[in-house]
Short mmCIF file of the C-alpha atoms (twelve columns), coordinates in Angstrom:
data_MODEL
# 
_entry.id   MODEL 
# 
loop_
_atom_site.group_PDB 
_atom_site.id 
_atom_site.type_symbol 
_atom_site.label_atom_id 
_atom_site.label_alt_id 
_atom_site.label_comp_id 
_atom_site.label_asym_id 
_atom_site.label_seq_id 
_atom_site.Cartn_x 
_atom_site.Cartn_y 
_atom_site.Cartn_z 
_atom_site.pdbx_PDB_model_num 
ATOM 1   C CA . UNK A 1   197.486 -93.474  109.166 1 
ATOM 2   C CA . UNK A 2   197.456 -89.745  109.803 1 
ATOM 3   C CA . UNK A 3   197.931 -87.948  113.103 1 
ATOM 4   C CA . UNK A 4   198.405 -84.298  114.004 1 
ATOM 5   C CA . UNK A 5   198.612 -82.197  117.118 1 
ATOM 6   C CA . UNK A 6   198.814 -78.567  118.144 1 
ATOM 7   C CA . UNK A 7   199.800 -77.149  121.527 1 
ATOM 8   C CA . UNK A 8   199.865 -73.630  122.940 1 
ATOM 9   C CA . UNK A 9   201.631 -73.832  126.296 1 
ATOM 10  C CA . UNK A 10  202.613 -71.206  128.857 1 
ATOM 11  C CA . UNK A 11  203.663 -71.169  132.478 1 
ATOM 12  C CA . UNK A 12  204.689 -68.454  134.900 1 
ATOM 13  C CA . UNK A 13  207.195 -68.691  137.728 1 
ATOM 14  C CA . UNK A 14  206.313 -66.385  140.626 1 
ATOM 15  C CA . UNK A 15  208.847 -64.867  142.994 1 
ATOM 16  C CA . UNK A 16  207.305 -63.717  146.268 1 
ATOM 17  C CA . UNK A 17  203.920 -63.202  144.620 1 
ATOM 18  C CA . UNK A 18  205.362 -61.185  141.720 1 
ATOM 19  C CA . UNK A 19  205.621 -62.480  138.178 1 
ATOM 20  C CA . UNK A 20  209.142 -63.750  137.558 1 
ATOM 21  C CA . UNK A 21  209.941 -65.581  134.339 1 
ATOM 22  C CA . UNK A 22  207.343 -66.722  131.796 1 
ATOM 23  C CA . UNK A 23  207.838 -69.580  129.338 1 
ATOM 24  C CA . UNK A 24  205.889 -70.060  126.106 1 
ATOM 25  C CA . UNK A 25  205.791 -72.861  123.552 1 
ATOM 26  C CA . UNK A 26  203.481 -72.823  120.542 1 
ATOM 27  C CA . UNK A 27  203.639 -75.358  117.758 1 
ATOM 28  C CA . UNK A 28  202.175 -78.144  115.658 1 
ATOM 29  C CA . UNK A 29  203.321 -81.582  114.599 1 
ATOM 30  C CA . UNK A 30  201.991 -84.022  112.023 1 
ATOM 31  C CA . UNK A 31  202.773 -87.563  110.952 1 
ATOM 32  C CA . UNK A 32  201.660 -89.535  107.908 1 
ATOM 33  C CA . UNK A 33  202.331 -93.277  107.584 1 
ATOM 34  C CA . UNK A 34  201.764 -95.939  104.961 1 
ATOM 35  C CA . UNK A 35  201.347 -99.315  106.662 1 
ATOM 36  C CA . UNK A 36  202.410 -102.281 104.548 1 
ATOM 37  C CA . UNK A 37  200.225 -105.375 104.487 1 
ATOM 38  C CA . UNK A 38  202.031 -108.371 105.980 1 
ATOM 39  C CA . UNK A 39  203.245 -110.831 103.341 1 
ATOM 40  C CA . UNK A 40  204.890 -114.090 104.395 1 
ATOM 41  C CA . UNK A 41  206.310 -112.598 107.583 1 
ATOM 42  C CA . UNK A 42  207.331 -109.274 106.003 1 
ATOM 43  C CA . UNK A 43  205.790 -106.075 107.320 1 
ATOM 44  C CA . UNK A 44  206.771 -102.441 107.622 1 
ATOM 45  C CA . UNK A 45  205.871 -98.772  107.545 1 
ATOM 46  C CA . UNK A 46  206.952 -95.752  105.507 1 
ATOM 47  C CA . UNK A 47  206.282 -92.337  106.990 1 
ATOM 48  C CA . UNK A 48  206.846 -88.597  107.022 1 
ATOM 49  C CA . UNK A 49  206.917 -86.213  109.978 1 
ATOM 50  C CA . UNK A 50  206.643 -82.420  110.126 1 
ATOM 51  C CA . UNK A 51  207.176 -80.136  113.118 1 
ATOM 52  C CA . UNK A 52  206.964 -76.371  113.542 1 
ATOM 53  C CA . UNK A 53  207.380 -74.828  117.008 1 
ATOM 54  C CA . UNK A 54  208.276 -71.514  118.636 1 
ATOM 55  C CA . UNK A 55  209.851 -71.393  122.087 1 
ATOM 56  C CA . UNK A 56  210.167 -68.171  124.072 1 
ATOM 57  C CA . UNK A 57  211.021 -67.070  127.591 1 
ATOM 58  C CA . UNK A 58  210.523 -63.617  129.137 1 
ATOM 59  C CA . UNK A 59  212.031 -62.427  132.424 1 
ATOM 60  C CA . UNK A 60  215.226 -62.387  134.457 1 
ATOM 61  C CA . UNK A 61  215.733 -66.141  134.055 1 
ATOM 62  C CA . UNK A 62  215.111 -66.274  130.306 1 
ATOM 63  C CA . UNK A 63  218.333 -68.102  129.590 1 
ATOM 64  C CA . UNK A 64  217.334 -69.130  126.027 1 
ATOM 65  C CA . UNK A 65  216.245 -66.526  123.438 1 
ATOM 66  C CA . UNK A 66  213.088 -66.873  121.383 1 
ATOM 67  C CA . UNK A 67  213.705 -69.702  118.912 1 
ATOM 68  C CA . UNK A 68  211.779 -70.872  115.845 1 
ATOM 69  C CA . UNK A 69  212.206 -74.602  115.221 1 
ATOM 70  C CA . UNK A 70  211.170 -76.568  112.152 1 
ATOM 71  C CA . UNK A 71  211.820 -80.188  111.284 1 
ATOM 72  C CA . UNK A 72  211.015 -82.465  108.367 1 
ATOM 73  C CA . UNK A 73  211.683 -86.186  108.375 1 
ATOM 74  C CA . UNK A 74  211.243 -89.266  106.190 1 
ATOM 75  C CA . UNK A 75  211.601 -92.754  107.637 1 
ATOM 76  C CA . UNK A 76  210.923 -96.436  107.137 1 
ATOM 77  C CA . UNK A 77  210.957 -99.451  109.438 1 
ATOM 78  C CA . UNK A 78  210.958 -102.975 107.977 1 
ATOM 79  C CA . UNK A 79  210.611 -106.308 109.803 1 
ATOM 80  C CA . UNK A 80  210.870 -109.896 108.589 1 
ATOM 81  C CA . UNK A 81  209.812 -112.602 111.050 1 
ATOM 82  C CA . UNK A 82  209.649 -116.295 110.229 1 
ATOM 83  C CA . UNK A 83  209.257 -117.510 113.795 1 
ATOM 84  C CA . UNK A 84  212.713 -118.790 114.675 1 
ATOM 85  C CA . UNK A 85  214.698 -116.120 112.861 1 
ATOM 86  C CA . UNK A 86  214.004 -112.496 112.011 1 
ATOM 87  C CA . UNK A 87  215.422 -109.198 110.839 1 
ATOM 88  C CA . UNK A 88  214.487 -105.591 111.550 1 
ATOM 89  C CA . UNK A 89  215.897 -102.453 109.969 1 
ATOM 90  C CA . UNK A 90  215.177 -98.740  109.945 1 
ATOM 91  C CA . UNK A 91  216.266 -95.621  108.090 1 
ATOM 92  C CA . UNK A 92  215.482 -91.962  108.821 1 
ATOM 93  C CA . UNK A 93  216.395 -88.773  106.966 1 
ATOM 94  C CA . UNK A 94  215.623 -85.483  108.668 1 
ATOM 95  C CA . UNK A 95  216.330 -81.783  108.430 1 
ATOM 96  C CA . UNK A 96  216.159 -79.498  111.468 1 
ATOM 97  C CA . UNK A 97  216.325 -75.700  111.439 1 
ATOM 98  C CA . UNK A 98  216.715 -73.481  114.512 1 
ATOM 99  C CA . UNK A 99  216.678 -69.673  114.340 1 
ATOM 100 C CA . UNK A 100 217.012 -67.055  117.080 1 
ATOM 101 C CA . UNK A 101 218.521 -63.610  117.565 1 
ATOM 102 C CA . UNK A 102 221.811 -65.407  118.274 1 
ATOM 103 C CA . UNK A 103 221.873 -66.921  114.785 1 
ATOM 104 C CA . UNK A 104 220.492 -69.683  112.586 1 
ATOM 105 C CA . UNK A 105 221.610 -73.283  112.180 1 
ATOM 106 C CA . UNK A 106 220.450 -76.006  109.785 1 
ATOM 107 C CA . UNK A 107 221.184 -79.694  110.266 1 
ATOM 108 C CA . UNK A 108 220.640 -82.614  107.887 1 
ATOM 109 C CA . UNK A 109 220.913 -85.998  109.580 1 
ATOM 110 C CA . UNK A 110 220.829 -89.648  108.534 1 
ATOM 111 C CA . UNK A 111 220.120 -92.438  111.027 1 
ATOM 112 C CA . UNK A 112 219.987 -96.174  110.356 1 
ATOM 113 C CA . UNK A 113 219.665 -99.398  112.333 1 
ATOM 114 C CA . UNK A 114 219.710 -103.132 111.660 1 
ATOM 115 C CA . UNK A 115 218.976 -106.020 113.959 1 
ATOM 116 C CA . UNK A 116 218.784 -109.809 114.007 1 
ATOM 117 C CA . UNK A 117 216.754 -111.925 116.411 1 
ATOM 118 C CA . UNK A 118 216.791 -115.664 116.941 1 
ATOM 119 C CA . UNK A 119 214.521 -118.022 118.887 1 
ATOM 120 C CA . UNK A 120 216.457 -121.279 119.290 1 
ATOM 121 C CA . UNK A 121 213.743 -122.625 121.615 1 
ATOM 122 C CA . UNK A 122 210.374 -121.536 122.944 1 
ATOM 123 C CA . UNK A 123 211.689 -120.033 126.233 1 
ATOM 124 C CA . UNK A 124 214.711 -118.233 124.724 1 
ATOM 125 C CA . UNK A 125 214.974 -115.074 122.611 1 
ATOM 126 C CA . UNK A 126 218.316 -113.655 121.426 1 
ATOM 127 C CA . UNK A 127 218.757 -110.308 119.692 1 
ATOM 128 C CA . UNK A 128 221.615 -108.229 118.340 1 
ATOM 129 C CA . UNK A 129 221.242 -104.726 116.885 1 
ATOM 130 C CA . UNK A 130 223.584 -102.171 115.353 1 
ATOM 131 C CA . UNK A 131 222.608 -98.512  114.954 1 
ATOM 132 C CA . UNK A 132 224.072 -95.240  113.792 1 
ATOM 133 C CA . UNK A 133 222.057 -92.246  114.965 1 
ATOM 134 C CA . UNK A 134 222.573 -88.556  114.276 1 
ATOM 135 C CA . UNK A 135 220.993 -85.925  116.556 1 
ATOM 136 C CA . UNK A 136 220.894 -82.198  115.949 1 
ATOM 137 C CA . UNK A 137 221.675 -79.974  118.955 1 
ATOM 138 C CA . UNK A 138 218.691 -78.512  120.791 1 
ATOM 139 C CA . UNK A 139 217.901 -74.824  121.131 1 
ATOM 140 C CA . UNK A 140 219.254 -74.906  124.692 1 
ATOM 141 C CA . UNK A 141 222.542 -76.515  123.663 1 
ATOM 142 C CA . UNK A 142 223.023 -73.947  120.903 1 
ATOM 143 C CA . UNK A 143 221.705 -70.668  122.285 1 
ATOM 144 C CA . UNK A 144 221.587 -70.837  126.106 1 
ATOM 145 C CA . UNK A 145 223.274 -68.038  128.013 1 
ATOM 146 C CA . UNK A 146 221.931 -67.190  131.430 1 
ATOM 147 C CA . UNK A 147 220.891 -68.466  134.860 1 
ATOM 148 C CA . UNK A 148 218.797 -71.651  134.888 1 
ATOM 149 C CA . UNK A 149 217.371 -71.948  138.376 1 
ATOM 150 C CA . UNK A 150 215.972 -75.463  137.793 1 
ATOM 151 C CA . UNK A 151 219.518 -76.780  137.431 1 
ATOM 152 C CA . UNK A 152 221.132 -74.205  139.709 1 
ATOM 153 C CA . UNK A 153 223.595 -73.258  136.977 1 
ATOM 154 C CA . UNK A 154 224.476 -70.435  134.616 1 
ATOM 155 C CA . UNK A 155 224.274 -72.331  131.308 1 
ATOM 156 C CA . UNK A 156 226.249 -71.312  128.222 1 
ATOM 157 C CA . UNK A 157 225.488 -72.854  124.834 1 
ATOM 158 C CA . UNK A 158 227.661 -73.070  121.736 1 
ATOM 159 C CA . UNK A 159 226.181 -71.970  118.419 1 
ATOM 160 C CA . UNK A 160 228.947 -73.828  116.562 1 
ATOM 161 C CA . UNK A 161 227.976 -77.305  117.827 1 
ATOM 162 C CA . UNK A 162 227.663 -80.032  115.187 1 
ATOM 163 C CA . UNK A 163 225.258 -82.953  115.139 1 
ATOM 164 C CA . UNK A 164 225.922 -85.677  117.676 1 
ATOM 165 C CA . UNK A 165 226.673 -89.036  116.017 1 
ATOM 166 C CA . UNK A 166 226.368 -92.279  117.996 1 
ATOM 167 C CA . UNK A 167 227.252 -95.779  116.807 1 
ATOM 168 C CA . UNK A 168 225.840 -98.403  119.154 1 
ATOM 169 C CA . UNK A 169 225.711 -102.177 119.513 1 
ATOM 170 C CA . UNK A 170 223.179 -103.864 121.799 1 
ATOM 171 C CA . UNK A 171 222.675 -107.516 122.700 1 
ATOM 172 C CA . UNK A 172 219.438 -108.804 124.238 1 
ATOM 173 C CA . UNK A 173 218.611 -112.074 125.988 1 
ATOM 174 C CA . UNK A 174 215.080 -112.910 127.138 1 
ATOM 175 C CA . UNK A 175 214.259 -116.178 128.885 1 
ATOM 176 C CA . UNK A 176 210.861 -117.248 130.204 1 
ATOM 177 C CA . UNK A 177 210.077 -120.730 131.411 1 
ATOM 178 C CA . UNK A 178 207.746 -121.902 134.107 1 
ATOM 179 C CA . UNK A 179 207.888 -119.577 137.100 1 
ATOM 180 C CA . UNK A 180 211.011 -117.714 135.926 1 
ATOM 181 C CA . UNK A 181 211.324 -114.776 133.526 1 
ATOM 182 C CA . UNK A 182 214.421 -112.661 132.924 1 
ATOM 183 C CA . UNK A 183 215.875 -110.012 130.594 1 
ATOM 184 C CA . UNK A 184 219.445 -108.922 130.012 1 
ATOM 185 C CA . UNK A 185 220.554 -106.007 127.817 1 
ATOM 186 C CA . UNK A 186 224.222 -105.187 127.253 1 
ATOM 187 C CA . UNK A 187 225.257 -102.218 125.146 1 
ATOM 188 C CA . UNK A 188 228.196 -100.201 123.886 1 
ATOM 189 C CA . UNK A 189 227.988 -96.798  122.215 1 
ATOM 190 C CA . UNK A 190 230.716 -94.661  120.676 1 
ATOM 191 C CA . UNK A 191 229.970 -90.955  120.142 1 
ATOM 192 C CA . UNK A 192 231.506 -88.616  117.624 1 
ATOM 193 C CA . UNK A 193 230.683 -85.122  118.877 1 
ATOM 194 C CA . UNK A 194 229.017 -86.096  122.189 1 
ATOM 195 C CA . UNK A 195 227.329 -83.011  123.673 1 
ATOM 196 C CA . UNK A 196 227.989 -82.697  127.399 1 
ATOM 197 C CA . UNK A 197 227.077 -79.946  129.876 1 
ATOM 198 C CA . UNK A 198 230.144 -79.601  132.086 1 
ATOM 199 C CA . UNK A 199 231.013 -77.393  135.064 1 
ATOM 200 C CA . UNK A 200 233.792 -74.863  134.557 1 
ATOM 201 C CA . UNK A 201 234.665 -74.211  138.201 1 
ATOM 202 C CA . UNK A 202 233.826 -70.504  137.751 1 
ATOM 203 C CA . UNK A 203 230.837 -68.599  139.147 1 
ATOM 204 C CA . UNK A 204 228.810 -65.985  137.316 1 
ATOM 205 C CA . UNK A 205 229.374 -62.608  138.976 1 
ATOM 206 C CA . UNK A 206 225.755 -61.391  138.819 1 
ATOM 207 C CA . UNK A 207 223.810 -64.545  139.705 1 
ATOM 208 C CA . UNK A 208 226.416 -66.272  141.844 1 
ATOM 209 C CA . UNK A 209 225.619 -69.540  140.064 1 
ATOM 210 C CA . UNK A 210 228.325 -71.916  138.822 1 
ATOM 211 C CA . UNK A 211 228.907 -71.652  135.073 1 
ATOM 212 C CA . UNK A 212 228.233 -74.776  132.999 1 
ATOM 213 C CA . UNK A 213 229.179 -74.934  129.319 1 
ATOM 214 C CA . UNK A 214 227.927 -77.184  126.533 1 
ATOM 215 C CA . UNK A 215 230.970 -78.801  124.958 1 
ATOM 216 C CA . UNK A 216 231.483 -81.428  122.265 1 
ATOM 217 C CA . UNK A 217 233.868 -84.358  122.545 1 
ATOM 218 C CA . UNK A 218 234.319 -88.016  121.662 1 
ATOM 219 C CA . UNK A 219 232.768 -90.417  124.187 1 
ATOM 220 C CA . UNK A 220 232.315 -94.097  124.968 1 
ATOM 221 C CA . UNK A 221 229.413 -95.584  126.933 1 
ATOM 222 C CA . UNK A 222 229.374 -99.186  128.144 1 
ATOM 223 C CA . UNK A 223 226.733 -100.786 130.312 1 
ATOM 224 C CA . UNK A 224 224.057 -103.355 131.007 1 
ATOM 225 C CA . UNK A 225 220.563 -103.648 132.455 1 
ATOM 226 C CA . UNK A 226 219.115 -106.846 133.911 1 
ATOM 227 C CA . UNK A 227 215.834 -107.766 135.542 1 
ATOM 228 C CA . UNK A 228 214.242 -111.041 136.591 1 
ATOM 229 C CA . UNK A 229 211.334 -112.439 138.536 1 
ATOM 230 C CA . UNK A 230 210.559 -115.830 140.050 1 
ATOM 231 C CA . UNK A 231 207.115 -116.846 141.319 1 
ATOM 232 C CA . UNK A 232 207.862 -118.562 144.625 1 
ATOM 233 C CA . UNK A 233 204.269 -119.671 145.099 1 
ATOM 234 C CA . UNK A 234 201.011 -119.379 143.193 1 
ATOM 235 C CA . UNK A 235 197.494 -120.692 143.510 1 
ATOM 236 C CA . UNK A 236 194.693 -119.323 141.382 1 
ATOM 237 C CA . UNK A 237 194.808 -115.533 141.532 1 
ATOM 238 C CA . UNK A 238 197.235 -115.529 144.478 1 
ATOM 239 C CA . UNK A 239 200.986 -115.413 144.006 1 
ATOM 240 C CA . UNK A 240 204.219 -114.562 145.813 1 
ATOM 241 C CA . UNK A 241 206.963 -113.311 143.511 1 
ATOM 242 C CA . UNK A 242 210.632 -112.521 144.051 1 
ATOM 243 C CA . UNK A 243 211.974 -109.761 141.788 1 
ATOM 244 C CA . UNK A 244 215.417 -108.368 141.095 1 
ATOM 245 C CA . UNK A 245 217.119 -105.818 138.871 1 
ATOM 246 C CA . UNK A 246 220.563 -104.336 138.344 1 
ATOM 247 C CA . UNK A 247 222.192 -101.795 136.049 1 
ATOM 248 C CA . UNK A 248 225.595 -100.290 135.394 1 
ATOM 249 C CA . UNK A 249 226.949 -97.699  132.968 1 
ATOM 250 C CA . UNK A 250 230.499 -96.441  132.490 1 
ATOM 251 C CA . UNK A 251 231.005 -93.331  130.382 1 
ATOM 252 C CA . UNK A 252 234.303 -91.772  129.329 1 
ATOM 253 C CA . UNK A 253 235.082 -88.806  127.112 1 
ATOM 254 C CA . UNK A 254 238.231 -87.144  125.793 1 
ATOM 255 C CA . UNK A 255 237.827 -84.713  128.710 1 
ATOM 256 C CA . UNK A 256 237.604 -87.500  131.308 1 
ATOM 257 C CA . UNK A 257 234.502 -89.149  132.817 1 
ATOM 258 C CA . UNK A 258 231.190 -87.816  131.473 1 
ATOM 259 C CA . UNK A 259 229.283 -85.550  133.851 1 
ATOM 260 C CA . UNK A 260 226.391 -86.754  136.058 1 
ATOM 261 C CA . UNK A 261 226.623 -90.458  135.185 1 
ATOM 262 C CA . UNK A 262 224.705 -92.528  137.769 1 
ATOM 263 C CA . UNK A 263 226.545 -95.317  139.625 1 
ATOM 264 C CA . UNK A 264 225.577 -98.979  139.637 1 
ATOM 265 C CA . UNK A 265 222.401 -100.028 141.389 1 
ATOM 266 C CA . UNK A 266 220.685 -103.259 142.435 1 
ATOM 267 C CA . UNK A 267 217.090 -103.833 143.537 1 
ATOM 268 C CA . UNK A 268 215.385 -106.795 145.211 1 
ATOM 269 C CA . UNK A 269 211.712 -107.096 145.962 1 
ATOM 270 C CA . UNK A 270 209.006 -109.407 147.228 1 
ATOM 271 C CA . UNK A 271 205.462 -109.003 145.889 1 
ATOM 272 C CA . UNK A 272 202.182 -110.560 146.988 1 
ATOM 273 C CA . UNK A 273 199.225 -110.410 144.609 1 
ATOM 274 C CA . UNK A 274 195.649 -111.594 145.086 1 
ATOM 275 C CA . UNK A 275 192.166 -110.727 143.971 1 
ATOM 276 C CA . UNK A 276 191.527 -108.343 146.888 1 
ATOM 277 C CA . UNK A 277 194.905 -107.415 148.347 1 
ATOM 278 C CA . UNK A 278 198.400 -106.617 146.998 1 
ATOM 279 C CA . UNK A 279 201.564 -105.885 148.953 1 
ATOM 280 C CA . UNK A 280 205.233 -105.372 148.226 1 
ATOM 281 C CA . UNK A 281 208.618 -104.881 149.873 1 
ATOM 282 C CA . UNK A 282 211.525 -103.347 147.926 1 
ATOM 283 C CA . UNK A 283 215.163 -102.788 148.838 1 
ATOM 284 C CA . UNK A 284 217.249 -100.693 146.428 1 
ATOM 285 C CA . UNK A 285 220.960 -100.131 146.841 1 
ATOM 286 C CA . UNK A 286 222.843 -97.507  144.828 1 
ATOM 287 C CA . UNK A 287 226.617 -97.474  144.834 1 
ATOM 288 C CA . UNK A 288 228.819 -94.464  145.393 1 
ATOM 289 C CA . UNK A 289 230.094 -92.529  142.397 1 
ATOM 290 C CA . UNK A 290 233.642 -91.222  142.411 1 
ATOM 291 C CA . UNK A 291 234.223 -91.210  138.626 1 
ATOM 292 C CA . UNK A 292 233.338 -87.560  138.244 1 
ATOM 293 C CA . UNK A 293 233.918 -84.795  135.735 1 
ATOM 294 C CA . UNK A 294 236.152 -81.870  136.644 1 
ATOM 295 C CA . UNK A 295 234.639 -79.716  139.450 1 
ATOM 296 C CA . UNK A 296 231.920 -82.334  140.043 1 
ATOM 297 C CA . UNK A 297 231.476 -83.736  143.537 1 
ATOM 298 C CA . UNK A 298 231.245 -87.490  144.235 1 
ATOM 299 C CA . UNK A 299 228.211 -89.032  145.932 1 
ATOM 300 C CA . UNK A 300 228.005 -91.728  148.620 1 
ATOM 301 C CA . UNK A 301 226.177 -95.031  148.350 1 
ATOM 302 C CA . UNK A 302 222.727 -95.427  149.900 1 
ATOM 303 C CA . UNK A 303 220.014 -98.015  150.471 1 
ATOM 304 C CA . UNK A 304 216.288 -97.320  150.250 1 
ATOM 305 C CA . UNK A 305 213.675 -99.617  151.833 1 
ATOM 306 C CA . UNK A 306 210.043 -99.213  150.788 1 
ATOM 307 C CA . UNK A 307 206.694 -100.870 151.487 1 
ATOM 308 C CA . UNK A 308 203.474 -100.677 149.524 1 
ATOM 309 C CA . UNK A 309 199.995 -102.104 149.849 1 
ATOM 310 C CA . UNK A 310 196.685 -101.917 147.987 1 
ATOM 311 C CA . UNK A 311 193.231 -103.243 148.779 1 
ATOM 312 C CA . UNK A 312 190.107 -103.488 146.604 1 
ATOM 313 C CA . UNK A 313 187.342 -103.335 149.214 1 
ATOM 314 C CA . UNK A 314 184.340 -103.596 146.903 1 
ATOM 315 C CA . UNK A 315 183.031 -106.091 144.415 1 
ATOM 316 C CA . UNK A 316 183.871 -103.472 141.804 1 
ATOM 317 C CA . UNK A 317 187.617 -104.111 141.467 1 
ATOM 318 C CA . UNK A 318 188.113 -100.778 139.698 1 
ATOM 319 C CA . UNK A 319 188.229 -99.057  143.120 1 
ATOM 320 C CA . UNK A 320 191.586 -99.393  144.913 1 
ATOM 321 C CA . UNK A 321 192.768 -97.969  148.233 1 
ATOM 322 C CA . UNK A 322 196.571 -97.830  148.404 1 
ATOM 323 C CA . UNK A 323 199.409 -96.746  150.690 1 
ATOM 324 C CA . UNK A 324 203.148 -96.483  150.068 1 
ATOM 325 C CA . UNK A 325 205.874 -95.914  152.667 1 
ATOM 326 C CA . UNK A 326 209.200 -94.872  151.119 1 
ATOM 327 C CA . UNK A 327 212.727 -94.690  152.559 1 
ATOM 328 C CA . UNK A 328 211.701 -96.331  155.825 1 
ATOM 329 C CA . UNK A 329 215.189 -95.978  157.335 1 
ATOM 330 C CA . UNK A 330 215.251 -92.226  156.550 1 
ATOM 331 C CA . UNK A 331 218.556 -92.669  154.701 1 
ATOM 332 C CA . UNK A 332 220.328 -89.683  153.188 1 
ATOM 333 C CA . UNK A 333 220.326 -90.270  149.432 1 
ATOM 334 C CA . UNK A 334 221.707 -88.007  146.738 1 
ATOM 335 C CA . UNK A 335 220.968 -88.749  143.075 1 
ATOM 336 C CA . UNK A 336 224.251 -88.340  141.235 1 
ATOM 337 C CA . UNK A 337 222.539 -87.403  137.953 1 
ATOM 338 C CA . UNK A 338 220.831 -84.407  139.611 1 
ATOM 339 C CA . UNK A 339 222.220 -80.907  139.174 1 
ATOM 340 C CA . UNK A 340 220.891 -80.074  142.656 1 
ATOM 341 C CA . UNK A 341 222.288 -83.076  144.513 1 
ATOM 342 C CA . UNK A 342 224.515 -80.931  146.756 1 
ATOM 343 C CA . UNK A 343 221.578 -78.963  148.185 1 
ATOM 344 C CA . UNK A 344 218.564 -81.214  147.546 1 
ATOM 345 C CA . UNK A 345 218.791 -84.897  148.536 1 
ATOM 346 C CA . UNK A 346 216.036 -87.370  147.757 1 
ATOM 347 C CA . UNK A 347 213.039 -87.294  150.141 1 
ATOM 348 C CA . UNK A 348 213.464 -88.859  153.560 1 
ATOM 349 C CA . UNK A 349 210.921 -91.137  155.213 1 
ATOM 350 C CA . UNK A 350 207.549 -90.453  153.615 1 
ATOM 351 C CA . UNK A 351 204.044 -91.862  153.378 1 
ATOM 352 C CA . UNK A 352 201.611 -91.576  150.498 1 
ATOM 353 C CA . UNK A 353 198.025 -92.855  150.479 1 
ATOM 354 C CA . UNK A 354 195.116 -92.499  148.133 1 
ATOM 355 C CA . UNK A 355 192.203 -93.964  146.246 1 
ATOM 356 C CA . UNK A 356 192.021 -94.728  142.542 1 
ATOM 357 C CA . UNK A 357 188.928 -95.382  140.495 1 
ATOM 358 C CA . UNK A 358 189.164 -96.687  136.950 1 
ATOM 359 C CA . UNK A 359 186.173 -96.122  134.720 1 
# 
């Protein structure tokens, strides 16, 4: 299997009708894979990937210099599945080179993963995976130095950053029986050289923006994600389903809590589905976050209530008329992971309607 792509991208940011900053990205990427024929439950792929790209920005907000990026990678993924018990493993070797007027860096990384899965009964699936991944710093993390209006920060990179190394363990439980289906994922990841963009508490004199620096530190992430659904009633193509989801992550570094880590959240919903008409009610609650990095502000909890509906008025079911009403209570909600949370909350009460046609 062979695939390749080429992209020549540019966009211009205007300031009061005048050309402000222009961004350019020109590059190509290719992938070649050898697909193994399945033999007694064993299957896999061996592949190679090549990338060559140039990124450039011109203007007052060009906070990253022109950078030439090249990457070469070799990888394999192998899977053995005998129904009740299986194994999956992967290995990747890659080299990444980044060069700009600020300097040149080369990174050679090795990543590997191994996992076991077990089906003790038809409704139950259990999985456990261990991975060690290495990631080279990006051009922004290495070479940035200037105002970045999208984040509202004066970002400063570090050309001496090393590759980020993460060792992670993840457990998975999937259960589906009758009207109930649920998934639970619990994970733990330890980072050697975690790259974090942290506020310094100092403002840049010229732009007036707060200065953020890319730093490297040890880090620990712990968390889980869960989702489930239960069909309360069903008859033919009509059904009423109760849904729920929850997630939580706790991240700590040698410098204290990691920056911009979202708080816990829980979602409950009720969905009606039929041949002609669908409807849904969703309530999402997000907790407050007071485990913040230095110079980072906490955020309050909030609850969002939303309604949605869709009707297929014609015999051709590919035509759908829909409407969605979000944040019905007009709650003030600030996304803790956003750089702009202090000045730009999430949208208030809003309505969106439209028509889709699939063909």
